[in-house]
PDB file of C-alpha atoms in Angstrom:
ATOM      1  CA  MET Z   1      50.480 296.701  63.828  1.00 44.00           C
ATOM      2  CA  ASP Z   2      51.077 296.733  67.786  1.00 48.00           C
ATOM      3  CA  SER Z   3      49.157 295.861  70.249  1.00 48.00           C
ATOM      4  CA  GLU Z   4      47.563 298.886  72.602  1.00 48.00           C
ATOM      5  CA  PRO Z   5      48.465 299.141  76.124  1.00 49.00           C
ATOM      6  CA  GLY Z   6      46.946 296.538  78.092  1.00 48.00           C
ATOM      7  CA  THR Z   7      45.739 294.084  75.260  1.00 49.00           C
ATOM      8  CA  PRO Z   8      47.039 290.685  75.319  1.00 47.00           C
ATOM      9  CA  PRO Z   9      50.569 289.951  73.855  1.00 54.00           C
ATOM     10  CA  PRO Z  10      50.471 288.890  70.427  1.00 52.00           C
ATOM     11  CA  SER Z  11      51.102 285.135  69.943  1.00 50.00           C
ATOM     12  CA  ARG Z  12      54.178 283.274  69.068  1.00 48.00           C
ATOM     13  CA  GLU Z  13      53.205 282.423  65.406  1.00 46.00           C
ATOM     14  CA  ILE Z  14      52.245 286.596  65.073  1.00 50.00           C
ATOM     15  CA  SER Z  15      55.489 287.590  66.669  1.00 57.00           C
ATOM     16  CA  GLU Z  16      57.670 285.524  64.505  1.00 59.00           C
ATOM     17  CA  ALA Z  17      56.136 286.303  61.193  1.00 56.00           C
ATOM     18  CA  ASN Z  18      56.127 289.996  62.519  1.00 57.00           C
ATOM     19  CA  ALA Z  19      59.722 289.867  63.584  1.00 57.00           C
ATOM     20  CA  GLU Z  20      61.074 287.942  60.112  1.00 56.00           C
ATOM     21  CA  LYS Z  21      58.992 290.929  58.133  1.00 56.00           C
ATOM     22  CA  ASN Z  22      59.598 294.092  59.896  1.00 60.00           C
ATOM     23  CA  LEU Z  23      62.207 294.035  62.861  1.00 75.00           C
ATOM     24  CA  PRO Z  24      65.881 293.838  61.598  1.00 84.00           C
ATOM     25  CA  PRO Z  25      67.843 292.368  64.216  1.00 89.00           C
ATOM     26  CA  ALA Z  26      70.793 294.553  66.038  1.00 90.00           C
ATOM     27  CA  PRO Z  27      73.994 294.416  64.776  1.00 91.00           C
ATOM     28  CA  LEU Z  28      76.176 291.627  66.309  1.00 92.00           C
ATOM     29  CA  SER Z  29      78.836 294.344  66.647  1.00 93.00           C
ATOM     30  CA  PHE Z  30      76.844 297.286  68.239  1.00 94.00           C
ATOM     31  CA  ARG Z  31      74.940 294.767  70.412  1.00 93.00           C
ATOM     32  CA  THR Z  32      78.541 293.898  72.051  1.00 93.00           C
ATOM     33  CA  LEU Z  33      79.675 297.314  71.942  1.00 95.00           C
ATOM     34  CA  ALA Z  34      76.539 298.314  73.736  1.00 96.00           C
ATOM     35  CA  PHE Z  35      77.134 295.742  76.424  1.00 94.00           C
ATOM     36  CA  LEU Z  36      80.419 296.868  76.710  1.00 95.00           C
ATOM     37  CA  ALA Z  37      79.507 300.506  77.547  1.00 96.00           C
ATOM     38  CA  ASP Z  38      77.199 299.266  79.961  1.00 96.00           C
ATOM     39  CA  SER Z  39      79.694 297.420  81.463  1.00 94.00           C
ATOM     40  CA  VAL Z  40      81.861 299.934  82.079  1.00 95.00           C
ATOM     41  CA  LEU Z  41      79.468 302.105  83.640  1.00 95.00           C
ATOM     42  CA  VAL Z  42      77.741 299.929  85.782  1.00 95.00           C
ATOM     43  CA  LEU Z  43      81.524 298.809  86.906  1.00 93.00           C
ATOM     44  CA  PHE Z  44      82.127 302.991  87.360  1.00 95.00           C
ATOM     45  CA  ALA Z  45      78.929 303.596  89.302  1.00 94.00           C
ATOM     46  CA  THR Z  46      79.739 300.387  91.307  1.00 95.00           C
ATOM     47  CA  ALA Z  47      83.279 301.197  92.599  1.00 95.00           C
ATOM     48  CA  LEU Z  48      81.885 304.730  93.830  1.00 95.00           C
ATOM     49  CA  LEU Z  49      78.871 303.524  95.556  1.00 95.00           C
ATOM     50  CA  LEU Z  50      81.046 300.544  96.932  1.00 95.00           C
ATOM     51  CA  LYS Z  51      83.600 303.561  98.493  1.00 94.00           C
ATOM     52  CA  LEU Z  52      80.462 305.016 100.260  1.00 94.00           C
ATOM     53  CA  ALA Z  53      78.536 302.316 101.466  1.00 94.00           C
ATOM     54  CA  LEU Z  54      80.873 300.077 102.737  1.00 95.00           C
ATOM     55  CA  PRO Z  55      82.272 301.917 105.645  1.00 94.00           C
ATOM     56  CA  ALA Z  56      78.849 302.619 106.577  1.00 93.00           C
ATOM     57  CA  PHE Z  57      77.696 298.759 106.995  1.00 92.00           C
ATOM     58  CA  CYS Z  58      81.042 296.827 107.332  1.00 93.00           C
ATOM     59  CA  PRO Z  59      83.476 299.781 109.206  1.00 94.00           C
ATOM     60  CA  GLU Z  60      85.506 296.850 110.871  1.00 94.00           C
ATOM     61  CA  GLY Z  61      85.550 294.745 107.529  1.00 94.00           C
ATOM     62  CA  VAL Z  62      87.278 297.683 105.953  1.00 95.00           C
ATOM     63  CA  SER Z  63      89.653 298.221 108.696  1.00 95.00           C
ATOM     64  CA  ALA Z  64      90.503 293.976 108.539  1.00 93.00           C
ATOM     65  CA  LEU Z  65      90.881 294.549 104.706  1.00 93.00           C
ATOM     66  CA  ALA Z  66      93.505 297.687 105.208  1.00 94.00           C
ATOM     67  CA  ASP Z  67      95.566 295.521 107.829  1.00 94.00           C
ATOM     68  CA  PHE Z  68      95.331 292.617 105.560  1.00 91.00           C
ATOM     69  CA  SER Z  69      96.579 294.878 102.831  1.00 92.00           C
ATOM     70  CA  ARG Z  70      99.586 296.428 104.930  1.00 93.00           C
ATOM     71  CA  GLN Z  71     100.756 292.621 106.148  1.00 91.00           C
ATOM     72  CA  MET Z  72     100.548 291.753 102.931  1.00 89.00           C
ATOM     73  CA  THR Z  73     102.533 294.607 101.199  1.00 91.00           C
ATOM     74  CA  ASP Z  74     105.197 294.115 104.234  1.00 89.00           C
ATOM     75  CA  ALA Z  75     105.419 290.257 103.654  1.00 85.00           C
ATOM     76  CA  TYR Z  76     106.160 290.909 100.481  1.00 86.00           C
ATOM     77  CA  ALA Z  77     108.621 293.595 100.800  1.00 87.00           C
ATOM     78  CA  ARG Z  78     110.618 291.271 103.360  1.00 85.00           C
ATOM     79  CA  ALA Z  79     110.580 288.881 100.605  1.00 82.00           C
ATOM     80  CA  ALA Z  80     112.235 291.190  98.051  1.00 85.00           C
ATOM     81  CA  GLU Z  81     114.815 292.195 100.896  1.00 85.00           C
ATOM     82  CA  ALA Z  82     115.786 288.536 101.251  1.00 81.00           C
ATOM     83  CA  ALA Z  83     115.679 287.790  97.395  1.00 82.00           C
ATOM     84  CA  ALA Z  84     118.297 290.714  97.072  1.00 85.00           C
ATOM     85  CA  ALA Z  85     120.519 289.371  99.765  1.00 81.00           C
ATOM     86  CA  GLY Z  86     120.880 285.944  98.368  1.00 80.00           C
ATOM     87  CA  ARG Z  87     118.761 284.423 101.104  1.00 79.00           C
ATOM     88  CA  VAL Z  88     116.384 281.653 100.099  1.00 76.00           C
ATOM     89  CA  VAL Z  89     112.628 283.241  99.859  1.00 70.00           C
ATOM     90  CA  SER Z  90     109.968 281.546 101.807  1.00 75.00           C
ATOM     91  CA  ALA Z  91     106.438 281.776 100.959  1.00 77.00           C
ATOM     92  CA  ASP Z  92     105.392 280.650 104.574  1.00 81.00           C
ATOM     93  CA  ALA Z  93     104.357 283.893 105.068  1.00 79.00           C
ATOM     94  CA  VAL Z  94     102.256 284.941 102.531  1.00 80.00           C
ATOM     95  CA  THR Z  95     100.615 281.545 103.122  1.00 86.00           C
ATOM     96  CA  ALA Z  96      99.593 282.444 106.885  1.00 87.00           C
ATOM     97  CA  LEU Z  97      98.521 285.565 106.253  1.00 86.00           C
ATOM     98  CA  ALA Z  98      95.972 284.464 103.017  1.00 86.00           C
ATOM     99  CA  GLU Z  99      94.691 281.365 105.428  1.00 88.00           C
ATOM    100  CA  SER Z 100      93.874 283.803 108.162  1.00 88.00           C
ATOM    101  CA  ALA Z 101      91.962 286.014 105.900  1.00 86.00           C
ATOM    102  CA  ALA Z 102      90.224 283.259 104.953  1.00 87.00           C
ATOM    103  CA  GLN Z 103      88.786 282.331 107.844  1.00 91.00           C
ATOM    104  CA  ASP Z 104      88.420 286.339 109.126  1.00 91.00           C
ATOM    105  CA  GLU Z 105      84.797 287.037 109.995  1.00 93.00           C
ATOM    106  CA  ALA Z 106      85.040 290.573 109.275  1.00 93.00           C
ATOM    107  CA  LEU Z 107      86.673 290.384 105.861  1.00 93.00           C
ATOM    108  CA  ILE Z 108      83.989 287.472 105.104  1.00 93.00           C
ATOM    109  CA  SER Z 109      81.229 290.092 105.885  1.00 94.00           C
ATOM    110  CA  LEU Z 110      82.629 292.659 103.687  1.00 95.00           C
ATOM    111  CA  PHE Z 111      82.835 290.693 100.574  1.00 94.00           C
ATOM    112  CA  GLU Z 112      79.684 289.237 101.078  1.00 93.00           C
ATOM    113  CA  THR Z 113      77.916 292.729 101.331  1.00 95.00           C
ATOM    114  CA  ALA Z 114      80.152 293.893  98.281  1.00 95.00           C
ATOM    115  CA  TYR Z 115      78.761 291.570  96.342  1.00 94.00           C
ATOM    116  CA  VAL Z 116      74.922 291.726  97.296  1.00 94.00           C
ATOM    117  CA  ILE Z 117      75.877 295.922  97.029  1.00 95.00           C
ATOM    118  CA  SER Z 118      77.355 295.008  93.309  1.00 95.00           C
ATOM    119  CA  PHE Z 119      74.657 292.622  92.093  1.00 94.00           C
ATOM    120  CA  ALA Z 120      71.785 295.039  93.399  1.00 95.00           C
ATOM    121  CA  ALA Z 121      73.481 298.134  91.378  1.00 95.00           C
ATOM    122  CA  SER Z 122      74.122 296.115  88.067  1.00 95.00           C
ATOM    123  CA  LEU Z 123      70.305 294.571  88.389  1.00 95.00           C
ATOM    124  CA  ALA Z 124      68.910 298.092  89.157  1.00 96.00           C
ATOM    125  CA  TYR Z 125      70.757 299.848  86.429  1.00 96.00           C
ATOM    126  CA  PHE Z 126      69.308 297.259  83.719  1.00 96.00           C
ATOM    127  CA  VAL Z 127      65.779 297.320  84.720  1.00 96.00           C
ATOM    128  CA  CYS Z 128      65.421 301.076  85.892  1.00 95.00           C
ATOM    129  CA  THR Z 129      67.102 302.407  82.094  1.00 96.00           C
ATOM    130  CA  GLU Z 130      65.015 299.631  80.044  1.00 94.00           C
ATOM    131  CA  GLN Z 131      61.344 300.907  82.245  1.00 93.00           C
ATOM    132  CA  PHE Z 132      62.668 304.098  81.787  1.00 94.00           C
ATOM    133  CA  LEU Z 133      64.046 304.551  78.715  1.00 93.00           C
ATOM    134  CA  ARG Z 134      61.493 302.234  76.868  1.00 91.00           C
ATOM    135  CA  GLY Z 135      63.521 299.369  76.019  1.00 92.00           C
ATOM    136  CA  GLN Z 136      66.973 301.223  75.881  1.00 94.00           C
ATOM    137  CA  THR Z 137      70.119 301.015  78.444  1.00 96.00           C
ATOM    138  CA  LEU Z 138      72.421 304.031  77.802  1.00 96.00           C
ATOM    139  CA  GLY Z 139      74.998 301.787  75.811  1.00 96.00           C
ATOM    140  CA  LYS Z 140      72.246 300.742  73.774  1.00 95.00           C
ATOM    141  CA  LYS Z 141      70.866 304.511  72.898  1.00 94.00           C
ATOM    142  CA  ILE Z 142      74.558 305.071  72.095  1.00 94.00           C
ATOM    143  CA  PHE Z 143      74.429 302.507  69.440  1.00 94.00           C
ATOM    144  CA  GLY Z 144      70.792 302.634  68.244  1.00 93.00           C
ATOM    145  CA  LEU Z 145      69.326 299.690  69.734  1.00 95.00           C
ATOM    146  CA  ARG Z 146      66.078 298.545  71.533  1.00 93.00           C
ATOM    147  CA  THR Z 147      64.795 295.758  72.970  1.00 94.00           C
ATOM    148  CA  VAL Z 148      61.472 294.843  72.314  1.00 92.00           C
ATOM    149  CA  PHE Z 149      58.689 292.266  73.029  1.00 89.00           C
ATOM    150  CA  PHE Z 150      59.121 289.797  70.495  1.00 88.00           C
ATOM    151  CA  GLY Z 151      57.574 290.596  67.192  1.00 80.00           C
ATOM    152  CA  THR Z 152      56.400 294.194  68.263  1.00 83.00           C
ATOM    153  CA  THR Z 153      57.614 297.559  68.794  1.00 81.00           C
ATOM    154  CA  LEU Z 154      56.411 297.761  72.501  1.00 87.00           C
ATOM    155  CA  PRO Z 155      58.939 297.714  75.356  1.00 89.00           C
ATOM    156  CA  PRO Z 156      58.905 294.330  77.507  1.00 92.00           C
ATOM    157  CA  PRO Z 157      56.651 294.938  80.727  1.00 92.00           C
ATOM    158  CA  PHE Z 158      58.502 294.950  84.242  1.00 93.00           C
ATOM    159  CA  LEU Z 159      58.557 291.458  85.026  1.00 92.00           C
ATOM    160  CA  LEU Z 160      59.942 290.389  81.671  1.00 92.00           C
ATOM    161  CA  THR Z 161      62.730 293.165  81.968  1.00 93.00           C
ATOM    162  CA  LEU Z 162      63.435 291.917  85.498  1.00 94.00           C
ATOM    163  CA  SER Z 163      63.986 288.587  84.437  1.00 91.00           C
ATOM    164  CA  ARG Z 164      66.343 289.561  81.463  1.00 91.00           C
ATOM    165  CA  SER Z 165      68.195 292.153  83.544  1.00 93.00           C
ATOM    166  CA  PHE Z 166      68.997 289.141  86.218  1.00 91.00           C
ATOM    167  CA  TRP Z 167      71.279 287.355  83.561  1.00 87.00           C
ATOM    168  CA  LYS Z 168      72.720 290.742  82.265  1.00 89.00           C
ATOM    169  CA  ALA Z 169      73.849 291.243  85.918  1.00 91.00           C
ATOM    170  CA  ILE Z 170      75.300 287.658  86.450  1.00 88.00           C
ATOM    171  CA  SER Z 171      77.402 288.207  83.270  1.00 86.00           C
ATOM    172  CA  ILE Z 172      78.954 291.451  85.543  1.00 89.00           C
ATOM    173  CA  VAL Z 173      78.717 290.074  88.642  1.00 88.00           C
ATOM    174  CA  PRO Z 174      79.777 286.585  88.889  1.00 81.00           C
ATOM    175  CA  SER Z 175      77.241 284.560  91.090  1.00 79.00           C
ATOM    176  CA  GLY Z 176      78.660 281.456  91.710  1.00 79.00           C
ATOM    177  CA  TRP Z 177      80.434 278.822  89.168  1.00 82.00           C
ATOM    178  CA  LEU Z 178      77.247 277.707  88.164  1.00 85.00           C
ATOM    179  CA  LEU Z 179      75.671 280.475  86.983  1.00 82.00           C
ATOM    180  CA  THR Z 180      78.453 282.262  85.629  1.00 83.00           C
ATOM    181  CA  LEU Z 181      79.112 278.942  83.285  1.00 88.00           C
ATOM    182  CA  LEU Z 182      75.705 279.351  81.971  1.00 87.00           C
ATOM    183  CA  ALA Z 183      76.598 283.477  81.154  1.00 85.00           C
ATOM    184  CA  ILE Z 184      79.280 282.639  79.378  1.00 87.00           C
ATOM    185  CA  VAL Z 185      77.139 279.513  77.223  1.00 91.00           C
ATOM    186  CA  ASN Z 186      74.303 281.988  76.630  1.00 89.00           C
ATOM    187  CA  ALA Z 187      76.812 284.377  75.521  1.00 87.00           C
ATOM    188  CA  HIS Z 188      77.962 282.341  72.715  1.00 88.00           C
ATOM    189  CA  VAL Z 189      74.351 281.144  72.239  1.00 90.00           C
ATOM    190  CA  VAL Z 190      73.674 285.035  71.249  1.00 91.00           C
ATOM    191  CA  VAL Z 191      76.720 284.799  68.408  1.00 89.00           C
ATOM    192  CA  PHE Z 192      74.758 281.714  66.465  1.00 90.00           C
ATOM    193  CA  ALA Z 193      71.170 281.781  67.107  1.00 88.00           C
ATOM    194  CA  LYS Z 194      68.673 282.820  64.772  1.00 84.00           C
ATOM    195  CA  ARG Z 195      68.680 286.657  65.326  1.00 87.00           C
ATOM    196  CA  HIS Z 196      71.002 286.622  67.934  1.00 89.00           C
ATOM    197  CA  ARG Z 197      68.101 285.558  70.493  1.00 91.00           C
ATOM    198  CA  GLY Z 198      70.365 284.661  73.856  1.00 90.00           C
ATOM    199  CA  TRP Z 199      68.421 282.405  76.182  1.00 90.00           C
ATOM    200  CA  HIS Z 200      67.623 285.371  78.588  1.00 91.00           C
ATOM    201  CA  ASP Z 201      65.709 286.772  75.389  1.00 93.00           C
ATOM    202  CA  LYS Z 202      63.770 283.469  74.937  1.00 91.00           C
ATOM    203  CA  LEU Z 203      62.519 283.103  78.299  1.00 90.00           C
ATOM    204  CA  ALA Z 204      61.498 286.451  78.455  1.00 91.00           C
ATOM    205  CA  ARG Z 205      60.146 286.580  74.847  1.00 91.00           C
ATOM    206  CA  THR Z 206      61.989 289.455  74.043  1.00 93.00           C
ATOM    207  CA  GLU Z 207      64.566 290.291  71.481  1.00 92.00           C
ATOM    208  CA  VAL Z 208      67.095 293.104  70.568  1.00 94.00           C
ATOM    209  CA  VAL Z 209      66.543 295.292  67.422  1.00 92.00           C
ATOM    210  CA  ASP Z 210      68.262 297.925  65.419  1.00 91.00           C
ATOM    211  CA  ALA Z 211      65.977 300.588  66.714  1.00 84.00           C
ATOM    212  CA  ARG Z 212      66.557 303.257  64.030  1.00 77.00           C
ATOM    213  CA  ARG Z 213      65.935 300.438  61.074  1.00 69.00           C
ATOM    214  CA  ALA Z 214      62.880 299.112  62.739  1.00 56.00           C
ATOM    215  CA  GLN Z 215      61.225 302.716  63.862  1.00 56.00           C
ATOM    216  CA  ASP Z 216      61.565 303.554  59.831  1.00 53.00           C
ATOM    217  CA  SER Z 217      60.166 299.994  59.197  1.00 50.00           C
ATOM    218  CA  PHE Z 218      56.892 300.313  61.334  1.00 45.00           C
ATOM    219  CA  GLN Z 219      56.510 304.216  59.751  1.00 48.00           C
ATOM    220  CA  LYS Z 220      55.822 303.047  56.371  1.00 48.00           C
ATOM    221  CA  ARG Z 221      53.158 300.785  57.296  1.00 46.00           C
TER     222      ARG Z 221
END
């Protein structure tokens, strides 16, 4: 039977036995669809948040981005006119604009702020939904899945949810080439690992199960 709240988590041996006997792992297809649904929700919400937050936090960066976009549009328009007139088209103007933008402190600050907001929003989504919905995100709820402490039907505690959600957020908001590479490899680990447990599941001692079948299994005990 499941541990009562406040009791020590089950041992690894008991967890393995319970998982094999009672908890059907989530179908990989449903798990993928649930993550895609969550990703769409996160990206949509983040886009709205950035639209509201960036003008307030980085007004100079927003203005610089608008100027850069206008200059690039003009440069491409001139290049198209030159090509239509049969003249040689040079990429020097576009290259100069790109090099100037790469050194623009206002633009750099804008993109850094946008990254922080995006990552924080993604992390907050996964942590809050899995805490308040007892192991379910909105995507998991749609497809009948649930994240549980391995070998039980209990939702993972906050710190484990935070650890697990960190890697989910990296999968949506890239965080440097090394972490992005690890996230890509981890996605393949989920496909081939036993019970489809990725590194983020093993580190947090969790797994994603078929919530409806798992519930039926425990009700019969």
